[in-house]
Short mmCIF file of C-alpha atoms in Angstrom, two decimals:
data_model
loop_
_atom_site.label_atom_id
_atom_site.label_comp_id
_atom_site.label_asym_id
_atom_site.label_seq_id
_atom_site.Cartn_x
_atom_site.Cartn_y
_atom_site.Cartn_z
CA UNK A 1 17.89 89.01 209.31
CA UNK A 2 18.46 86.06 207.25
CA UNK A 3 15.19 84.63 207.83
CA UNK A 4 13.78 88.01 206.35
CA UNK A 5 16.15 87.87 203.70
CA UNK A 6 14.85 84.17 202.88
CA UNK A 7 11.05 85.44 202.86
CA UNK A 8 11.93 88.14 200.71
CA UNK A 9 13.52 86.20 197.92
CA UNK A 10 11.04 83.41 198.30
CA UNK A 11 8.19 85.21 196.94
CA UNK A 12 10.35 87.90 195.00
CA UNK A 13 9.49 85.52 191.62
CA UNK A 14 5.75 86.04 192.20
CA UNK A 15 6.06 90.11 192.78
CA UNK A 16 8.39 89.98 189.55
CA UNK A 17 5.67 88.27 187.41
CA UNK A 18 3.71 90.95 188.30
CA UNK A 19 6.00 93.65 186.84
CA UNK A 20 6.69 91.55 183.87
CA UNK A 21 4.03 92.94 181.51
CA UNK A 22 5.50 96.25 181.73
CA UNK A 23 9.57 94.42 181.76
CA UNK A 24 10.96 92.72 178.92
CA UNK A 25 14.24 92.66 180.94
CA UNK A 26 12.09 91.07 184.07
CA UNK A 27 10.39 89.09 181.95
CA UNK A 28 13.56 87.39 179.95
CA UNK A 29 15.52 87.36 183.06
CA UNK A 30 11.69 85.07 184.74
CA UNK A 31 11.35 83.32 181.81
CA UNK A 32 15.36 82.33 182.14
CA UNK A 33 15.91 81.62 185.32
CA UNK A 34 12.96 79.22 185.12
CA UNK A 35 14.61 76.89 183.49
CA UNK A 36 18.48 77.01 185.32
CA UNK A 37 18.34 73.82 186.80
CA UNK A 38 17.98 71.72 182.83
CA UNK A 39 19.89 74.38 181.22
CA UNK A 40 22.93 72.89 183.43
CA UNK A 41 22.28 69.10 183.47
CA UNK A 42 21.73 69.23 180.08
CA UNK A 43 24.88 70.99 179.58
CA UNK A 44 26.87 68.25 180.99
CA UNK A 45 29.09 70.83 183.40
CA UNK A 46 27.83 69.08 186.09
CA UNK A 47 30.32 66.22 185.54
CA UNK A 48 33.52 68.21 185.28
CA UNK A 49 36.28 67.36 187.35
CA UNK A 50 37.60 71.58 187.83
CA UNK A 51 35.16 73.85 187.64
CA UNK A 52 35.60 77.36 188.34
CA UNK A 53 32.35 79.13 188.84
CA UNK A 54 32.59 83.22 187.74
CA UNK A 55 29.27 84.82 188.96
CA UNK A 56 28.95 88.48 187.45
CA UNK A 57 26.09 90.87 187.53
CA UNK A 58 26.22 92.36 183.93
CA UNK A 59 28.53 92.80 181.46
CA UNK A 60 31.20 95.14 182.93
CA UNK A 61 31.73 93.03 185.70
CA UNK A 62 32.33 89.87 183.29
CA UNK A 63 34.97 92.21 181.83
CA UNK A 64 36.45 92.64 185.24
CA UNK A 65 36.54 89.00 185.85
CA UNK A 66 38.19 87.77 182.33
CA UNK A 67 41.53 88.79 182.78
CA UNK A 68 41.54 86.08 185.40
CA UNK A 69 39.31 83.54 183.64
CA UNK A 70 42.12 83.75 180.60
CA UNK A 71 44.69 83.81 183.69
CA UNK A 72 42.93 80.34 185.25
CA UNK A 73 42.88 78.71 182.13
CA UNK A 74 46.29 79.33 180.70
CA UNK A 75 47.82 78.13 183.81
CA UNK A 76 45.28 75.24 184.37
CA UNK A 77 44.32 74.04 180.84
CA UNK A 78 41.85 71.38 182.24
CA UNK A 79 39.75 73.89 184.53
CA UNK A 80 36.26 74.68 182.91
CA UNK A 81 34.82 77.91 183.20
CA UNK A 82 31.46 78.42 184.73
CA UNK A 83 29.61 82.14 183.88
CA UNK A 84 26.48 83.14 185.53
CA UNK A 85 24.73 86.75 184.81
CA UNK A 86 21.94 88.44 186.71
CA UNK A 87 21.29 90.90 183.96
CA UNK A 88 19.95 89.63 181.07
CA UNK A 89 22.17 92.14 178.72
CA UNK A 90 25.61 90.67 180.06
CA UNK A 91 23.91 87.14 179.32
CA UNK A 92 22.71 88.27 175.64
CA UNK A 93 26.69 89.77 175.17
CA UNK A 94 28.63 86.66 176.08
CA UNK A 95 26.80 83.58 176.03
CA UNK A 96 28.46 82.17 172.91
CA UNK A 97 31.78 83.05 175.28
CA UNK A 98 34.72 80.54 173.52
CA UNK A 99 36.47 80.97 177.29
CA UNK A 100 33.45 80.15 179.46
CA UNK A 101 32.10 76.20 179.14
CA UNK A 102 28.54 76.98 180.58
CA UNK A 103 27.17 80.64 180.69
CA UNK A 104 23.36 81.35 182.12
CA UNK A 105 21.69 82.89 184.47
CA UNK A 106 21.99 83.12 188.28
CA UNK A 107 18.92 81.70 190.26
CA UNK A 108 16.95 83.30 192.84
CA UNK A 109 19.17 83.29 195.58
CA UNK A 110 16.76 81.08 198.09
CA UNK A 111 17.95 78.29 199.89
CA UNK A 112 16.92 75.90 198.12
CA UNK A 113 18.67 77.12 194.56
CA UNK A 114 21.75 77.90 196.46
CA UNK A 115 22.03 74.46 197.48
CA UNK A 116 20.50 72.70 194.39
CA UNK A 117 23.53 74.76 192.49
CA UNK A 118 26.60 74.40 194.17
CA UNK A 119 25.60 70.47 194.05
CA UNK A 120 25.22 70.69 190.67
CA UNK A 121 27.65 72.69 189.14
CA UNK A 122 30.20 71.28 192.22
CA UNK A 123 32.69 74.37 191.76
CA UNK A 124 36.21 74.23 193.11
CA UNK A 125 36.94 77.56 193.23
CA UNK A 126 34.14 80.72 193.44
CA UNK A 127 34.71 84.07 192.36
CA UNK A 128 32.17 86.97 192.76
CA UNK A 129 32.95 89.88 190.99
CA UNK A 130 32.83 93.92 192.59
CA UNK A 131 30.10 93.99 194.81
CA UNK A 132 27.94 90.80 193.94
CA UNK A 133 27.26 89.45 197.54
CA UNK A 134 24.33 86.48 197.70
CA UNK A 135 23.90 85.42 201.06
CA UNK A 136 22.50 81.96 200.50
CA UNK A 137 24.73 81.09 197.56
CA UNK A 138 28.03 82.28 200.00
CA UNK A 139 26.56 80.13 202.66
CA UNK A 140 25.89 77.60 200.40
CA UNK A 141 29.90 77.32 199.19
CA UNK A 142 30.80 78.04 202.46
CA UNK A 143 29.28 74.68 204.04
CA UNK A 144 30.98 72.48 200.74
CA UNK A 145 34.23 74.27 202.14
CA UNK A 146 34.50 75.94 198.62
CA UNK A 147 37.12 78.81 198.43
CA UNK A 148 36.07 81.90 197.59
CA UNK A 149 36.98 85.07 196.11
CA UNK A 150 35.20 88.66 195.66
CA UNK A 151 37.41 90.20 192.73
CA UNK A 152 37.95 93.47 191.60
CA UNK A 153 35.83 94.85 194.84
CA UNK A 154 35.15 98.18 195.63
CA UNK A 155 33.74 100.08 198.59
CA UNK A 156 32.88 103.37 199.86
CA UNK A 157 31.09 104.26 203.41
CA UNK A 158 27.61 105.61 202.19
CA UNK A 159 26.91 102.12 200.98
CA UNK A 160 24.22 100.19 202.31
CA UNK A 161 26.52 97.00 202.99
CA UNK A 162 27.78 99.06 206.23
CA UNK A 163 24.84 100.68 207.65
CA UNK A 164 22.26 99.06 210.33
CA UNK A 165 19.99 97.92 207.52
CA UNK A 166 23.39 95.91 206.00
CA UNK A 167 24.49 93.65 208.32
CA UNK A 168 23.33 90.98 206.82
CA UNK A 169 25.99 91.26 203.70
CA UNK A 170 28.31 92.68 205.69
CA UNK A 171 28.62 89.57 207.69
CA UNK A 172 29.47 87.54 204.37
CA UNK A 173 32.07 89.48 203.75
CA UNK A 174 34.82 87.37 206.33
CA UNK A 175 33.57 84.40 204.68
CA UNK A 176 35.08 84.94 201.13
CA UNK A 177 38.66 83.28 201.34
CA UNK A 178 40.35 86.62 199.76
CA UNK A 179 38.69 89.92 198.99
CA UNK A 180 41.04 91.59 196.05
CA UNK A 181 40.37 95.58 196.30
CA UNK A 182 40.51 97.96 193.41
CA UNK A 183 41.83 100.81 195.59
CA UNK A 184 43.51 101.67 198.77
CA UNK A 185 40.62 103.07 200.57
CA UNK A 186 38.44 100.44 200.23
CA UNK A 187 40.80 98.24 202.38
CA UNK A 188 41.13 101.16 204.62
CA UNK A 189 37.62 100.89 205.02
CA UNK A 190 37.12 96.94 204.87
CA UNK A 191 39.79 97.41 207.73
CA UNK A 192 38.15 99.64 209.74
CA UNK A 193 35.09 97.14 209.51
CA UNK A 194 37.35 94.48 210.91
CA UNK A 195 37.94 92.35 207.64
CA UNK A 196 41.15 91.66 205.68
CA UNK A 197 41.86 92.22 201.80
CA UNK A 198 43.98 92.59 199.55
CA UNK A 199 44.96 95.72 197.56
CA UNK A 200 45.17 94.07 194.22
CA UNK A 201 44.05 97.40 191.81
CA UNK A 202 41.34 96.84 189.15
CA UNK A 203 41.45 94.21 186.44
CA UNK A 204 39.76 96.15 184.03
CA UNK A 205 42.87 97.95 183.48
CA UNK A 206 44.38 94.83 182.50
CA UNK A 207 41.01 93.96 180.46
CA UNK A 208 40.87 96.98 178.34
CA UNK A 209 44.92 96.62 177.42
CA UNK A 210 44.21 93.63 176.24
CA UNK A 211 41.36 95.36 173.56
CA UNK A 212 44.45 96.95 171.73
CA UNK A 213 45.37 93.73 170.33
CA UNK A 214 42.02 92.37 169.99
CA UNK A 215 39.70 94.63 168.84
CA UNK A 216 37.76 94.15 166.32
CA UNK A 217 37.83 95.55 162.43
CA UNK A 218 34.19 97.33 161.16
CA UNK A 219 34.62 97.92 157.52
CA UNK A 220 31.26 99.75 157.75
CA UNK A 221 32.18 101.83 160.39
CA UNK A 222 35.16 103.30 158.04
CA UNK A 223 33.16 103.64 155.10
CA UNK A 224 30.59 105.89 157.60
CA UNK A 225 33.32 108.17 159.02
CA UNK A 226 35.25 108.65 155.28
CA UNK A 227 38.10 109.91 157.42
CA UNK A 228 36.72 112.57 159.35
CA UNK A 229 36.69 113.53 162.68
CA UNK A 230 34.03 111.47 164.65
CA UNK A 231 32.32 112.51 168.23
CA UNK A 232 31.08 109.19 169.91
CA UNK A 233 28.64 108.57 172.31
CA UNK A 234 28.88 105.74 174.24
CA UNK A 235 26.53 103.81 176.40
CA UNK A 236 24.08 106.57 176.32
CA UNK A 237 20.86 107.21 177.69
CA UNK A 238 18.12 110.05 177.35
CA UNK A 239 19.28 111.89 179.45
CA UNK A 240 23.08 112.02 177.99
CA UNK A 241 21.63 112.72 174.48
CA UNK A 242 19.57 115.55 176.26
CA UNK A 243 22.56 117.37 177.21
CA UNK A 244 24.35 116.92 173.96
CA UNK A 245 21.82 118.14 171.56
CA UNK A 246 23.31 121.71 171.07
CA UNK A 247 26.60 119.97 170.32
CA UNK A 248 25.10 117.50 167.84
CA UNK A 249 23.41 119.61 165.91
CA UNK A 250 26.42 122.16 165.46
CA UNK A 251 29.29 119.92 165.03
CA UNK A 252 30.81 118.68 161.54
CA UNK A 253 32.23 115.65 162.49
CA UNK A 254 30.63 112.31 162.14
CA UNK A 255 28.53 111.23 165.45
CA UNK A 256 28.02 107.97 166.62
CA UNK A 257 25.89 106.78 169.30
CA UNK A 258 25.73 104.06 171.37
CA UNK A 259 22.77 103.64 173.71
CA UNK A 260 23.07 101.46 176.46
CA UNK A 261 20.01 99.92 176.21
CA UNK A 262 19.08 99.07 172.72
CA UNK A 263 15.50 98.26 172.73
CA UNK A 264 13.29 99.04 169.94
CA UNK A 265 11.50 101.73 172.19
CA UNK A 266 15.00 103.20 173.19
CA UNK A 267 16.46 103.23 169.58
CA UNK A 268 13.31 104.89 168.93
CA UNK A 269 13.36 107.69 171.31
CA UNK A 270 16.88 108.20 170.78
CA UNK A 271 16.81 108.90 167.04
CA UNK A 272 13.63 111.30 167.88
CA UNK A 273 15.65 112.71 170.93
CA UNK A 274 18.22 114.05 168.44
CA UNK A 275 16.70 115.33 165.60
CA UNK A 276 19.07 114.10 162.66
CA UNK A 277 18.94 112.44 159.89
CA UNK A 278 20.30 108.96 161.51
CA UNK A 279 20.66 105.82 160.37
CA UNK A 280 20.80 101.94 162.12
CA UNK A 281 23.91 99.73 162.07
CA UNK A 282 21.50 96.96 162.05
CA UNK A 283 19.72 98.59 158.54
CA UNK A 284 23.80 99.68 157.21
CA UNK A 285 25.32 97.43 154.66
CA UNK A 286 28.30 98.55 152.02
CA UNK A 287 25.62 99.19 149.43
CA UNK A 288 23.94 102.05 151.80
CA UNK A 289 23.47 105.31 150.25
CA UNK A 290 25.11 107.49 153.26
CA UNK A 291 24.71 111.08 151.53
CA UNK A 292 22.72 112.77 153.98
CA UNK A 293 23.24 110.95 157.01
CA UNK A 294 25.59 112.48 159.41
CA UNK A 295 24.59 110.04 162.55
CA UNK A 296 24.81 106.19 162.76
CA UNK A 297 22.60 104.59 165.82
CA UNK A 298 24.56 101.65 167.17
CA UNK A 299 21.53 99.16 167.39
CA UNK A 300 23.12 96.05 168.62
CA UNK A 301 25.36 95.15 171.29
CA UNK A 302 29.08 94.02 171.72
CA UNK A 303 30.68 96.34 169.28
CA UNK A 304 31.27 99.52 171.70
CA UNK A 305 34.57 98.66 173.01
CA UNK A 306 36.37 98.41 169.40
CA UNK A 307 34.37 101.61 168.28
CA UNK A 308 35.71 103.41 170.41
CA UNK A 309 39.44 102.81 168.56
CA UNK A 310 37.33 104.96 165.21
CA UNK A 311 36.93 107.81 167.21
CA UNK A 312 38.38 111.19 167.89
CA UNK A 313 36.77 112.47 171.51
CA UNK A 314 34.36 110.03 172.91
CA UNK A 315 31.25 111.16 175.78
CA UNK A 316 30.79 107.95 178.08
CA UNK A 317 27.15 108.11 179.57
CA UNK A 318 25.35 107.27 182.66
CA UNK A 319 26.97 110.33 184.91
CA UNK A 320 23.93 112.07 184.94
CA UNK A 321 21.52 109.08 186.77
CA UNK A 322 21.87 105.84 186.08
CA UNK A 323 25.87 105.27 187.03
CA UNK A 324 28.93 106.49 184.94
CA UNK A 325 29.69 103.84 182.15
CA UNK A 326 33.14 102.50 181.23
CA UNK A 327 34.98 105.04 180.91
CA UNK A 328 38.44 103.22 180.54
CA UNK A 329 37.37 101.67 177.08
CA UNK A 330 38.15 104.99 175.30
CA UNK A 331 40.90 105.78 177.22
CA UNK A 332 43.31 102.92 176.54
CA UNK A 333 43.19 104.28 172.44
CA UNK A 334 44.16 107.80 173.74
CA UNK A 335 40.66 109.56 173.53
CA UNK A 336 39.48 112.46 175.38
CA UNK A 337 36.67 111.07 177.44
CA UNK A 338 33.62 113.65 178.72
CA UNK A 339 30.89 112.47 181.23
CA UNK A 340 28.40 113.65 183.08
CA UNK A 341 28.49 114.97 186.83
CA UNK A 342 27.81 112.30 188.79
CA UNK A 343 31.27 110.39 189.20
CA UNK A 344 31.68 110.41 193.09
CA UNK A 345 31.59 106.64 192.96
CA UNK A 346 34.20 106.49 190.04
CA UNK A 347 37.88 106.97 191.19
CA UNK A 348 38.86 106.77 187.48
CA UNK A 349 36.91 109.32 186.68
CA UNK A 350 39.12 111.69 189.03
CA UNK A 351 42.27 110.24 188.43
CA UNK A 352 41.07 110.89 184.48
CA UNK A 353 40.03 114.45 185.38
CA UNK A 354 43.42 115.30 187.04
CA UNK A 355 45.71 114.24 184.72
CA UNK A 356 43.82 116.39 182.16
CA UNK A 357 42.35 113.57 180.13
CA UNK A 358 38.92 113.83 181.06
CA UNK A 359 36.22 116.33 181.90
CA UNK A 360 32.89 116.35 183.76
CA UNK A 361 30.26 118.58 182.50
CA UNK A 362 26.71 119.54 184.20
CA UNK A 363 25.08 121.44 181.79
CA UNK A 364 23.98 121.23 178.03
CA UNK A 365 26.27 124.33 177.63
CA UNK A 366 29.18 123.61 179.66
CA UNK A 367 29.37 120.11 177.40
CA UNK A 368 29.41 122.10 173.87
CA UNK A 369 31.97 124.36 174.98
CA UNK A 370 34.19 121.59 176.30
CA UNK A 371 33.08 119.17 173.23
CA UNK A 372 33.43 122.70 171.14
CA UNK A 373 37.33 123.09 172.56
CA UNK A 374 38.19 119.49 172.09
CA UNK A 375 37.89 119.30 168.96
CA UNK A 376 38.99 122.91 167.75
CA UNK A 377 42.56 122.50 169.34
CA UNK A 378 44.26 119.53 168.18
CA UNK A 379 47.14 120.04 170.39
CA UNK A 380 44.98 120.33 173.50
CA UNK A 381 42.84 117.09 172.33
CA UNK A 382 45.69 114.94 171.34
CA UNK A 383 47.30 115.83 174.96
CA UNK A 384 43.70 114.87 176.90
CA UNK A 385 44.18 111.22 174.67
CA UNK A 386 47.60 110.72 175.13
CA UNK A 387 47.26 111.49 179.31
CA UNK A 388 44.16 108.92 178.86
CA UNK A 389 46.44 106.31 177.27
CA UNK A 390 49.33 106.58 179.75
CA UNK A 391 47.19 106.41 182.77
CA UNK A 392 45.57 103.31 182.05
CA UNK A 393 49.08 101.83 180.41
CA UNK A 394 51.01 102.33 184.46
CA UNK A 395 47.88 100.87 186.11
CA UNK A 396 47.35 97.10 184.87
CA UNK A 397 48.81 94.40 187.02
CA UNK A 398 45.91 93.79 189.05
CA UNK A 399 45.13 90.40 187.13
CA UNK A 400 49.01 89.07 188.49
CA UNK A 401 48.52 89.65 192.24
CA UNK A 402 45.20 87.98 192.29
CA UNK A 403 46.57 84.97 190.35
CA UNK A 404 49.81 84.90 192.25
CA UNK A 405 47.11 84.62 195.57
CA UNK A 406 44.49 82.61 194.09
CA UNK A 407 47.26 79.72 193.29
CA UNK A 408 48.42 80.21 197.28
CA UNK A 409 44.83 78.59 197.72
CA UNK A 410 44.14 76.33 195.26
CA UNK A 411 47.43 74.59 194.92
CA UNK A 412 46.23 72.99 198.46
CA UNK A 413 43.20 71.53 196.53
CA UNK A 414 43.37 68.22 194.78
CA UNK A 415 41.97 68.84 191.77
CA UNK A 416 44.56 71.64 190.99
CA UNK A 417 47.64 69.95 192.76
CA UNK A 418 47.12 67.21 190.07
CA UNK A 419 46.59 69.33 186.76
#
């Protein structure tokens, strides 16, 4: 299996370049990764004495893994941070990170890169964050006697890791040190599949409490609303803005949306997609004549999660194909949250649902009468927030088990022992 595996990712770079003329993401993420190994020597990280390597795939699963970067570093002030991405929008979102003292891309995980890395970068401890399993790179710590940790993890039986065609990456899961579970059934399951964890809960709980005392002020955002009620959108795609059209084009509040993916092409089919009068954050400046304009297209990224705090009910996309979005980023203001229908792989998203703070809708009517409710009652709407806000308030904590675990470990190791 591994020797498939090994083909597979060996000429995975050539098949890639093909796709590239029709992949800006393949292509940045090619034209990145071509360069990893003198991005890092010439960052110096290399020569560290306590690094901590952080490998995430995007953006949400940096979020997960902060809370215990900040952890690491408050309690070991020397340790230096070391982010990798594979997707080229968590890269874009946090490589001028103040916490992190190298971020870039993750190689090709061949066995040569895997080696050439873990030389280089010489990590004491490893964390992998939710579901990011590289063979080669695992193998690769494994043999330098690295610790390592897969944080925030979550698992369910339809996935691939635990059928025939898995083994492979099921076998790396005994070799990570610790494996820190966001929910009880997923160490049921890891159980049943004869490996240990430990039930730690998610850190993004203890990620997005931390955005009430750090989010971020958008003057422009407040001159847009002019204190009214404002419906946001976050993280949308086509197919979200699809089902929210009849809503859109009835409601008087102020709508904001947020696509996920804000290429020129998708900015573009978004504003046509809706049929308003819209205008760009990226185009907005205090000066901007706003009579007229009832929607503002978020065009650039790393403002969503402080938006969020200017709104009154807020849709989270990605329910209806590509994966529900972050759902808990409203939440923790006390927002009503609505999503689409496909939240099976979401736990939140049913805990949210039962304690009446959020609702899944399937159809382009179902979401305007539930949008349409939301924001007629005020009583109902500010109980859907407030349920929101005390359900992710009684779940953070997850960030202090893993520490209190992660210190079992590396107090053993000399380079902590002596900091």
């Amino acid at each position: 299996m591994i020797l498939f595996y090994n083909f597979v990712t060996s000429i995975a770079p050539a098949l890639l370049k093909l796709v590239s003329p029709f992949s800006s993401k393949v292509k940045t993420w090619l034209e990145a990764t071509a360069t990893w190994k003198e991005d890092i020597l010439a960052s110096g990280i290399g020569s560290s004495k306590c690094n901590v390597w952080f490998h995430c795939a995007s953006l949400g699963e940096y979020e997960q893994g902060k809370p215990v970067m900040e952890a690491l570093k408050l309690e070991y002030p020397e340790v230096s941070i070391i982010v990798t991405f594979f997707s080229p929008s968590g890269y874009k979102a946090r490589k001028n990170s103040n916490l992190a003292s190298y971020v870039g891309y993750l190689p090709m995980d061949t066995y040569e890169n895997s080696r050439e890395f873990v030389q280089i970068v010489s990590p004491k401890l490893a964390f992998f964050v939710k579901s990011e399993i590289w063979p080669n790179f695992i193998n690769a710590l494994k043999a330098k006697h690295i610790p390592m940790f897969l944080l925030s993890a979550r698992f369910y039986d339809k996935q691939t890791i635990f059928k025939k065609r898995g083994g492979l990456f099921k076998a790396q899961l005994r070799k990570f040190d610790l494996i820190f579970v966001q929910n009880k059934s997923s160490q049921v399951l890891l159980k049943k599949h004869k490996t240990d964890s430990i039930y730690s809960g998610d850190t993004r709980y203890d990620q997005v409490a931390q955005l009430l005392d750090n989010k971020k002020e958008y003057p422009l955002i407040k001159k847009f609303i002019e204190n009214r009620p404002v419906f946001l959108a976050g993280s949308c795609w086509p197919e979200d803005v699809a089902v929210l059209k009849t809503f859109l084009k009835e409601t008087k509040s102020k709508i904001i949306l947020a696509p996920h993916d804000v290429s020129e092409k998708m900015i573009n089919q978004v504003i046509s997609d809706i049929g308003l009068p819209s205008i760009r954050y990226s185009t907005f400046s205090a000066e901007t004549n706003l009579s007229g304009f009832n929607v503002l297209i978020i065009d650039c990224i790393g403002m969503l999660a402080s938006l969020y705090d200017y709104c009154t009910v807020a849709y989270v996309g990605g329910a209806f194909k590509q994966g529900l979005h972050n759902i808990l980023e409203p939440a923790v203001y006390g927002v009503p949250v609505v999503f689409g229908p496909q939240i099976e792989e979401f736990a939140e998203a049913g805990e949210m649902i039962k304690n009446g703070g959020a609702f899944s809708c399937n159809t382009n009517d179902e979401m305007y009468e539930c949008l349409k409710k939301l924001f007629a009652n005020e009583i109902f709407m500010k109980e859907a927030g407030e349920a929101n806000r005390m359900f992710t308030n009684t779940k953070k904590g997850a960030t202090e088990i893993v520490m209190r675990n992660v210190k079992t470990v590396a107090s053993n190791l000399p380079c902590f022992s002596k900091i």
